[in-house]
Coordinates of C-alpha atoms in Angstrom, one line a residue:
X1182 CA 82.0 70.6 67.2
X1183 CA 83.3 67.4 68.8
X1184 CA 81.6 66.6 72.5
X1185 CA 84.2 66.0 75.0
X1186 CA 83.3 62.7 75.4
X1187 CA 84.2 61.9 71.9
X1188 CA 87.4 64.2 72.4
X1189 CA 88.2 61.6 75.5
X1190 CA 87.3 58.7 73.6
X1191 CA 90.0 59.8 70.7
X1192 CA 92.7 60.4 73.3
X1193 CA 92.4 57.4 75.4
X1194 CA 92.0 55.2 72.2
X1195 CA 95.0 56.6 71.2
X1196 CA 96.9 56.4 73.9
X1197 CA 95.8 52.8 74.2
X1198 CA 96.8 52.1 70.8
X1199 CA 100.2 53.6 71.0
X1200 CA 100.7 52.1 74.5
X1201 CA 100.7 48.7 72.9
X1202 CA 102.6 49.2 70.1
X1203 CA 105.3 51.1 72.3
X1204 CA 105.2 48.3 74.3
X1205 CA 105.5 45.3 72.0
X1206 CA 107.9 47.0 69.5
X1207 CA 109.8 50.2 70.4
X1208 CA 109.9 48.8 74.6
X1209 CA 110.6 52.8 75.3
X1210 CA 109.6 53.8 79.0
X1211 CA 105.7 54.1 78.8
X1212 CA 105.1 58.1 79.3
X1213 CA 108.4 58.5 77.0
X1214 CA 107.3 56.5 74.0
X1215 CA 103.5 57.8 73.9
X1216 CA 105.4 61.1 73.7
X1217 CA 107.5 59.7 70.9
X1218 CA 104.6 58.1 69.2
X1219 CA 102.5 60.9 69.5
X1220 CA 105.3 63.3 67.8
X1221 CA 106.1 60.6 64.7
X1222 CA 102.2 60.8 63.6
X1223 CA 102.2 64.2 63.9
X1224 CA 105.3 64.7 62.1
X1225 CA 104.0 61.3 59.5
X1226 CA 99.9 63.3 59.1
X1227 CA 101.9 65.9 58.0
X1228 CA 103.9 64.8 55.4
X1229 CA 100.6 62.8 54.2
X1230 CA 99.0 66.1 53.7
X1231 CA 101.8 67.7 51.6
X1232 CA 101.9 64.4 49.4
X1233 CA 98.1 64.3 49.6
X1234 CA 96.9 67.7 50.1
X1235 CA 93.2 66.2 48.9
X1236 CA 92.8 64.2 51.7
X1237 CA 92.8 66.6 54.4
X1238 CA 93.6 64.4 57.7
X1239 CA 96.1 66.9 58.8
X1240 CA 93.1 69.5 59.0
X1241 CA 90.7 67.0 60.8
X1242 CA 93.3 65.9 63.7
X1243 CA 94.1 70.0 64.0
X1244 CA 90.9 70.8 64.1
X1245 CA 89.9 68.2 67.0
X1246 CA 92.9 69.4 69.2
X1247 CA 92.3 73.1 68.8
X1248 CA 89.2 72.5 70.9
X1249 CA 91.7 71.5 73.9
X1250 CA 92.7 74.5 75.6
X1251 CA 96.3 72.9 76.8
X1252 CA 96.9 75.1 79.4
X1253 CA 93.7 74.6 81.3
X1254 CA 93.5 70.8 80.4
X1255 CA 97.0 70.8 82.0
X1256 CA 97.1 73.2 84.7
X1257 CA 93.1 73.3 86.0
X1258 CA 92.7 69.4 85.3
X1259 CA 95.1 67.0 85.3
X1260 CA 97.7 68.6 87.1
X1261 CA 95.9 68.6 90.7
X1262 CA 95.4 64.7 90.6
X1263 CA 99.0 64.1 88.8
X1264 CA 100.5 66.4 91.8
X1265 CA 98.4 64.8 94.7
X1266 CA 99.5 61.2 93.5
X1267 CA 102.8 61.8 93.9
X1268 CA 102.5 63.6 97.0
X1269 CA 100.9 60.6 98.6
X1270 CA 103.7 57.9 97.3
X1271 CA 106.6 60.2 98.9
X1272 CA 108.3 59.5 102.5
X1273 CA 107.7 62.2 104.1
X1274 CA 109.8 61.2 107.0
X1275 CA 112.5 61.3 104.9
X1276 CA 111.7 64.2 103.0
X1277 CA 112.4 66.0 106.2
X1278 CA 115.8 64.9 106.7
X1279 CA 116.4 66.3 103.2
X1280 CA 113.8 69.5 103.9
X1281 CA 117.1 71.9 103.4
X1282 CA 118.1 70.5 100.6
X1283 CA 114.7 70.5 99.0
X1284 CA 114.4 74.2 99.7
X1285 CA 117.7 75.8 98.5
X1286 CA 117.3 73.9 95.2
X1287 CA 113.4 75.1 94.5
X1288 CA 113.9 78.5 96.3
X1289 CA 117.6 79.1 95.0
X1290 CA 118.3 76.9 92.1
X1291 CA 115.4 78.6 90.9
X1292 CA 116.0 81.6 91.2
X1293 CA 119.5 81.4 89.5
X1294 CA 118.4 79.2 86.9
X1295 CA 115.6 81.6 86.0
X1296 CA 118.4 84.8 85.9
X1297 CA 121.3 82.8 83.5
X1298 CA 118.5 81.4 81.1
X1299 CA 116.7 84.6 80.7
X1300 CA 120.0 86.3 80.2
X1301 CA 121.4 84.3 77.9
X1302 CA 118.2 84.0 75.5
X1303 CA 118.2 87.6 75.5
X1304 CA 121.9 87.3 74.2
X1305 CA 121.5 84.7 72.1
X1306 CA 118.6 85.9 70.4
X1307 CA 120.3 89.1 70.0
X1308 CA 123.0 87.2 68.1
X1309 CA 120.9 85.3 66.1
X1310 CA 118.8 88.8 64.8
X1311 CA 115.6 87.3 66.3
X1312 CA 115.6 90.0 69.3
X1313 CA 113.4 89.1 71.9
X1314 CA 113.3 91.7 75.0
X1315 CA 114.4 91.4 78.4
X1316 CA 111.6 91.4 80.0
X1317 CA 110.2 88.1 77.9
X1318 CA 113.6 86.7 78.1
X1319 CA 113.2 86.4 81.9
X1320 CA 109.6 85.4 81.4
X1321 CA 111.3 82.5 79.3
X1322 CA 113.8 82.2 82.3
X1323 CA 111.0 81.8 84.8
X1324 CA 108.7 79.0 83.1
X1325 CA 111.2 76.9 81.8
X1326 CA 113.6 76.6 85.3
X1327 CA 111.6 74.6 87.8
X1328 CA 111.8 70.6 86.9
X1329 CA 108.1 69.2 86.2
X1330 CA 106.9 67.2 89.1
X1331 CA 104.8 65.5 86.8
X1332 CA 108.0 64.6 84.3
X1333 CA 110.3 64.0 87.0
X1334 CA 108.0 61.6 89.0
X1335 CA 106.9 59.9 85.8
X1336 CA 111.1 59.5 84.5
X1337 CA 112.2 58.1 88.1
X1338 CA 110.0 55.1 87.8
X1339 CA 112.3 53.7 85.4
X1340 CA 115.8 54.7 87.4
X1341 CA 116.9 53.1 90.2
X1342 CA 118.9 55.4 92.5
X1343 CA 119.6 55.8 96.1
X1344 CA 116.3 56.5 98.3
X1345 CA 117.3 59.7 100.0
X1346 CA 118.6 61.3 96.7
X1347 CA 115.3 60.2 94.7
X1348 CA 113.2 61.6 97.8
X1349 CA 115.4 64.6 97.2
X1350 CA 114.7 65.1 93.5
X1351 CA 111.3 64.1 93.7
X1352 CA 110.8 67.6 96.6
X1353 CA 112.6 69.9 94.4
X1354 CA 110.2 68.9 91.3
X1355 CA 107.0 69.0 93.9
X1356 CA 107.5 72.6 95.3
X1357 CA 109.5 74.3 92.8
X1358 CA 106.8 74.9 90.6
X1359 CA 105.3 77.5 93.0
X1360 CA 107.6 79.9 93.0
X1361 CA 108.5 79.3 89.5
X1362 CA 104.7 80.0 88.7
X1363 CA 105.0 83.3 91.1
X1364 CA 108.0 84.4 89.0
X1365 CA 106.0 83.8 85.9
X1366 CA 103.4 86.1 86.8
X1367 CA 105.4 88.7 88.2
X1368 CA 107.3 88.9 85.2
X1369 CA 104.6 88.6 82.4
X1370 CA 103.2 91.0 83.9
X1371 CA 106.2 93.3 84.3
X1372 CA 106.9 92.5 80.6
X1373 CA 103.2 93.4 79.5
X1374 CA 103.4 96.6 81.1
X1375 CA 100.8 96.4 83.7
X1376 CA 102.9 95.4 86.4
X1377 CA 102.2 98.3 89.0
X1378 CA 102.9 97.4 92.3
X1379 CA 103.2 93.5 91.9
X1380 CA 106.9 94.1 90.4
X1381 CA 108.0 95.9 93.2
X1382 CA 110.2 93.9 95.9
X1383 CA 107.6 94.0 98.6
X1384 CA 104.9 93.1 95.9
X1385 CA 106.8 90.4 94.6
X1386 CA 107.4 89.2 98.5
X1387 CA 103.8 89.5 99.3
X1388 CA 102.3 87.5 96.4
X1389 CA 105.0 84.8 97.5
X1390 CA 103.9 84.8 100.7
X1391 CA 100.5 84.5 99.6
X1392 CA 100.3 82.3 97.4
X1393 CA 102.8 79.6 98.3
X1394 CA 102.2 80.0 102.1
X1395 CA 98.4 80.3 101.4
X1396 CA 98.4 77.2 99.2
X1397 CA 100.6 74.9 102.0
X1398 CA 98.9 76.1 104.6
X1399 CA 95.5 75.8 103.1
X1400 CA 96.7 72.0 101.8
X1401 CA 97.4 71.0 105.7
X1402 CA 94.0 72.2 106.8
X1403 CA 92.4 70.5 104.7
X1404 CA 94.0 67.3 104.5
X1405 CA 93.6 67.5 108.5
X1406 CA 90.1 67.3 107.8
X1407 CA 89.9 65.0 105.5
X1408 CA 92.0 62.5 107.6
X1409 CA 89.9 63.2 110.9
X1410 CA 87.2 62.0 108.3
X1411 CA 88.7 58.9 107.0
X1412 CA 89.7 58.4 110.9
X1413 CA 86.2 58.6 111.9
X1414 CA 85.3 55.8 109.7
X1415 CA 85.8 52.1 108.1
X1416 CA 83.9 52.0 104.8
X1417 CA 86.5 52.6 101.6
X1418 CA 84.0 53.5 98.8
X1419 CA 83.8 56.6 101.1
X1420 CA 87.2 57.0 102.0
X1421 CA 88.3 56.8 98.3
X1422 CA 85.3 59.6 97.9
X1423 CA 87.1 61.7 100.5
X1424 CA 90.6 61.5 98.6
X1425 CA 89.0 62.5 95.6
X1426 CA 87.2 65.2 97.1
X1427 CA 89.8 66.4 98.6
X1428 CA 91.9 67.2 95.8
X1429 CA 89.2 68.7 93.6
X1430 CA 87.6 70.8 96.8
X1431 CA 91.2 72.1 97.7
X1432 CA 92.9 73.1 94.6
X1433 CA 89.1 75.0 93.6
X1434 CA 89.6 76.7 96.6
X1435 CA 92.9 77.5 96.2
X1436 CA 92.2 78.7 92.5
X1437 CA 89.6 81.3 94.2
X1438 CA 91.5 82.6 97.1
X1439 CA 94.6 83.2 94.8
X1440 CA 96.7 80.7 97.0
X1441 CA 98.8 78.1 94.8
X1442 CA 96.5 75.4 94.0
X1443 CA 99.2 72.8 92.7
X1444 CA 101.5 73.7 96.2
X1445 CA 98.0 73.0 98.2
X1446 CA 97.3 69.7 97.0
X1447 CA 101.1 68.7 97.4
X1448 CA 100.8 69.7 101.2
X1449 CA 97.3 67.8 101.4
X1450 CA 99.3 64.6 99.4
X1451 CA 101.9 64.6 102.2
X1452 CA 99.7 64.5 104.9
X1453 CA 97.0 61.6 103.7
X1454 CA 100.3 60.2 102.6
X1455 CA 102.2 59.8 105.7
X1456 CA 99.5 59.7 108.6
X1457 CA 96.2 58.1 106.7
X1458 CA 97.6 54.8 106.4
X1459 CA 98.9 54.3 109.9
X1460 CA 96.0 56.0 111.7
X1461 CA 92.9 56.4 109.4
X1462 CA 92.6 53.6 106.8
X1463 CA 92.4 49.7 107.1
X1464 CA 94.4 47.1 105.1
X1465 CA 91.7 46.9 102.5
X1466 CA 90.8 50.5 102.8
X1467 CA 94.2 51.2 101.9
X1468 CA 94.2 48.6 99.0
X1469 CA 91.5 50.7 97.1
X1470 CA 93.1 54.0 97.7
X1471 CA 96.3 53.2 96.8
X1472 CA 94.9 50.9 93.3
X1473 CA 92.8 54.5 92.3
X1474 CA 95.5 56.7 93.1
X1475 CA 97.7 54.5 90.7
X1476 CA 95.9 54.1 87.7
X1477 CA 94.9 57.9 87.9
X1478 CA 98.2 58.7 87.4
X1479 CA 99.0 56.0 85.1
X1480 CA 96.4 57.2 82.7
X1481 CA 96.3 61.0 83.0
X1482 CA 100.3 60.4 82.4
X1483 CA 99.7 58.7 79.6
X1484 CA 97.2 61.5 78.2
X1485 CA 99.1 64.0 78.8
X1486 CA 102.9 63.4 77.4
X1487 CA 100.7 62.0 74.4
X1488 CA 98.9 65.5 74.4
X1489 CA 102.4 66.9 74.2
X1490 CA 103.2 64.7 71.1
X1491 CA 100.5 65.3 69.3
X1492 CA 100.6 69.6 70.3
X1493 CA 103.0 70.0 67.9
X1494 CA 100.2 70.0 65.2
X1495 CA 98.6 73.1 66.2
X1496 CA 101.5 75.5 67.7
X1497 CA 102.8 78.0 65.4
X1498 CA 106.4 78.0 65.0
X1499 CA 108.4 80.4 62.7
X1500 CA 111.4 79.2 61.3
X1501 CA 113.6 81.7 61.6
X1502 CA 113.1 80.9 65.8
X1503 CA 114.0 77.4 65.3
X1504 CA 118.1 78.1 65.5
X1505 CA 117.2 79.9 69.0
X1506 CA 114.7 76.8 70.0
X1507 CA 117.7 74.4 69.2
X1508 CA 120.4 77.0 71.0
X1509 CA 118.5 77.3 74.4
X1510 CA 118.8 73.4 75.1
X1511 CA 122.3 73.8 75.8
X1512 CA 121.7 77.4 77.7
X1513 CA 119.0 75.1 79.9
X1514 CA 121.2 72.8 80.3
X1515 CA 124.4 75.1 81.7
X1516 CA 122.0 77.2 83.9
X1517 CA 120.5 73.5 85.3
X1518 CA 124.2 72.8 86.0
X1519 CA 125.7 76.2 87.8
X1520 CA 122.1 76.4 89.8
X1521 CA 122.1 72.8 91.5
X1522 CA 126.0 73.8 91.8
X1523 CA 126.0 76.8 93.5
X1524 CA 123.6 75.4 96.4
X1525 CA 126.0 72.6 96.7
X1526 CA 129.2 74.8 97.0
X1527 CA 127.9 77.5 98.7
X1528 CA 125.7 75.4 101.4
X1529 CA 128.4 72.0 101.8
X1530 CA 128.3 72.6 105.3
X1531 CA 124.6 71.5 106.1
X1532 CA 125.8 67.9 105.3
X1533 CA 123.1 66.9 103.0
X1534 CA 123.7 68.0 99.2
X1535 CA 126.8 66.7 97.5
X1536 CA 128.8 68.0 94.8
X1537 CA 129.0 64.3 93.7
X1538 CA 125.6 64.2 92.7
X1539 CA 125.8 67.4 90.1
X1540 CA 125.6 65.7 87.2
X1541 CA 122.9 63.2 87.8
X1542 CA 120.8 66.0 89.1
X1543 CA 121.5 68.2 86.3
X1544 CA 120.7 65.2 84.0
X1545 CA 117.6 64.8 86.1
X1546 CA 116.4 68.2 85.6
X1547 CA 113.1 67.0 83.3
X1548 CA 110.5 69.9 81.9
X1549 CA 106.9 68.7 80.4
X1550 CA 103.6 69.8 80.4
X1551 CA 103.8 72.5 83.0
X1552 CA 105.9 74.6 80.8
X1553 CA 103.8 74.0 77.4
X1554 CA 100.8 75.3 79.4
X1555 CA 102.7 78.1 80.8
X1556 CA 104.2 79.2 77.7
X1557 CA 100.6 78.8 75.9
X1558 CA 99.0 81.4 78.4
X1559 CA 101.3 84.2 77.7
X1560 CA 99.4 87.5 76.2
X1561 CA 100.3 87.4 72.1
X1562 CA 103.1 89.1 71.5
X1563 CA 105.8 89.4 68.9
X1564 CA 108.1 87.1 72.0
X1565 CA 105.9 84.3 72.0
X1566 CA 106.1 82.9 68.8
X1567 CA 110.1 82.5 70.0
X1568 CA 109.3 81.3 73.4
X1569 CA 106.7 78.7 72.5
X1570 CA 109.4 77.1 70.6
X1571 CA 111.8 77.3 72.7
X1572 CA 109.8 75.6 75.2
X1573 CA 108.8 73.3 73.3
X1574 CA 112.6 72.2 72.0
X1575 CA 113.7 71.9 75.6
X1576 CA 110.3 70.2 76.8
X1577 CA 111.1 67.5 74.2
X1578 CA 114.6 67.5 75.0
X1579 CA 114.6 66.9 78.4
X1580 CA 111.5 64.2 78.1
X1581 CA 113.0 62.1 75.1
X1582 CA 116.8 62.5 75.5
X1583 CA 117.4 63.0 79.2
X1584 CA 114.4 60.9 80.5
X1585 CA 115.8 58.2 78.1
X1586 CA 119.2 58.4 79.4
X1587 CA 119.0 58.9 82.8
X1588 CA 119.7 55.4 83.7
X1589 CA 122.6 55.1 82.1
X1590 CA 123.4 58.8 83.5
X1591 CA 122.5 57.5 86.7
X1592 CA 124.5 54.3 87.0
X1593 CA 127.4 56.4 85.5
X1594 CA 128.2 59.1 87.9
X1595 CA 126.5 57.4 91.1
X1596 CA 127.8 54.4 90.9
X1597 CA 131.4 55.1 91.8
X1598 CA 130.5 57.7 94.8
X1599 CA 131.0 56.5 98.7
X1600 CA 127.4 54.8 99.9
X1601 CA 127.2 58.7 101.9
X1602 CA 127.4 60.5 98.9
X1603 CA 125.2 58.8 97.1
X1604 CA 122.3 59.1 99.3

């Protein structure tokens, strides 16, 4: 049984290790070639056990990672901190201005996108004589829709587009995960059987309303407090003490009062974010906060799209579901496409989203760790052997290919649009 400090040690040497070598040889965005990395030596360990079966280093490396439960490493760890980092970096002055576009394209994109995948995996799937039913098909639908905040944030550092329309991707991928994540409970429970009243319409509206206007209102409260704290004081060991606490204290409580605890710590980001450095923290209070904040996203990043290299080695994958894993990036795709779309056509009017920007944003739309974790913590059943790969071929997908590209994508389709459009 391997301690978790040894497990830590492993990952962060590893991390280290591939760091370098991405960056001296392969020059691949940082998250994007750990990812890489991490995938060749699992792919590499595992064609070293087939050619030397004797030597068992497949076995050892499988057996260290089956002690990290991914979901709970992802969703009740890193995720607050990854979440409340980017919170704090974002304008939220002019995430305002842009606070209608932000909303049709988590509420509504998300909504759509989770209806056309789920439909056409069912369909597909069908096709392919690998039925999976409805029910899971949505549940599919429903984890892999909403863009990773994490992925998205950690793929913009290394594109350059207009302010307004980054602030705008960068709120979709923030606050789209809750009610993605209320879908996704709704429906697995629907598709478990044991549903009951939590399917129905009001159900469904009420555990919304609970738990993504629990968690935002329970983020403002207590990032109030914790900036009437910092306020109340000039001594930044504390003040960075009061950030951390803040994040661990509110998405804990979140957890236990069944509010969303990644939506809470986004609402608490915003706030420290936009009134702690004008009102509450000095010049060199500021300096350490925003150094920690940094290099904890820097290195959780790097742990975790590593993590998602190197997961490959312990999911179970059937081949026969491999044709419908390679078949739902394109289905991802078109539903990415008609659900930033239909806000755009259907919404022109509010002077904000632009059918200019459709392509970039449907580039844009990056999955990661989120919807391993998701996908991981469905009940077994005979879906989930097809949805974990499915996942998993559109996690990598979006990460490698799109995150890679999106550059070129970006300089492409945004660089010919009026200086209005492209904001």
């Amino acid at each position: 049984m391997i301690s978790i400090f040894d497990l830590a040690a492993l990952l962060l040497t590893l991390s280290a290790t591939f760091g370098f070598l991405n960056r001296r040889f392969l020059r691949m965005p940082h998250t994007i070639g750990l990812l890489v990395m991490g995938l060749l030596a699992s792919l590499a360990l595992v064609l070293v056990d087939l050619a030397f079966p004797a030597q068992h280093l497949y076995q050892d490396l499988t057996r260290v990672l089956d002690q990290v439960d991914f979901t709970a490493v992802v969703m009740n760890g890193m995720l607050a901190f990854l979440l409340f980092a980017g919170a704090m970096s974002l304008d939220l002055r002019l995430l305002r201005d842009r606070a209608l576009s932000v909303a049709t394209l988590a509420l509504l994109g998300t909504l759509i996108s989770t209806a056309l995948v789920g439909g056409a995996f069912w369909g597909m799937a069908k096709v392919l004589g690998s039925p999976v039913p409805f029910a899971w098909a949505l549940v599919f639908g429903a984890l892999i829709s909403p863009t990773d905040p994490v992925a998205v944030l950690a793929t913009l550092k290394n594109v350059n587009v207009p302010e307004a329309l980054e602030i705008e991707m960068q709120g979709e991928a923030l606050f789209n995960d809750g009610i993605g994540i209320v879908l996704f409970t709704v429906l697995v429970a629907f598709a478990a059987g044991s549903g009951g009243e939590a399917t129905s319409a009001g159900g469904i509206a009420a555990l919304l309303l609970h738990e993504a206007g629990g968690g935002l209102v329970l983020g403002v409260v207590t990032g109030y407090l914790a900036y009437r704290a910092m306020r109340a004081i000039d001594d930044f060991p504390v003040e960075v003490l009061i950030t951390l606490a803040l994040v661990t204290g509110t998405y804990a409580l979140a957890q236990k009062l069944g509010a969303s605890g990644p939506l809470a710590v986004v609402a608490a980001g915003l706030l420290i974010g936009e009134r702690a450095p004008r009102y509450a923290m000095s010049d060199n209070t500021q300096k350490y906060v925003s150094a920690l904040w940094t290099l904890i996203d820097e290195v959780l990043n790097s742990v975790l799209f590593l993590l998602i290299g190197l997961e490959v080695l312990v999911l179970r994958f059937q081949v026969a579901g491999l044709t419908l894993a390679a078949c739902s990036v394109p289905i991802v795709l078109m539903a990415r496409l008609i659900a930033v779309s239909a806000p755009v056509l259907l919404f022109r009017w509010g002077g904000n989203l632009c059918l200019g920007n459709v392509p970039f944003l449907t580039w844009a739309g990056v999955r990661g760790g989120i919807s391993v974790a998701l996908a991981l913590s469905i009940p077994e059943s005979d879906a989930k052997p097809a949805i974990l790969a499915a996942t998993y071929a559109v996690v990598l997908f979006t990460i490698v290919v799109q995150g890679s590209t999106l550059g070129m994508v970006a300089r492409r389709t945004l660089k010919e649009l009026p200086e209005r459009e492209a904001a």
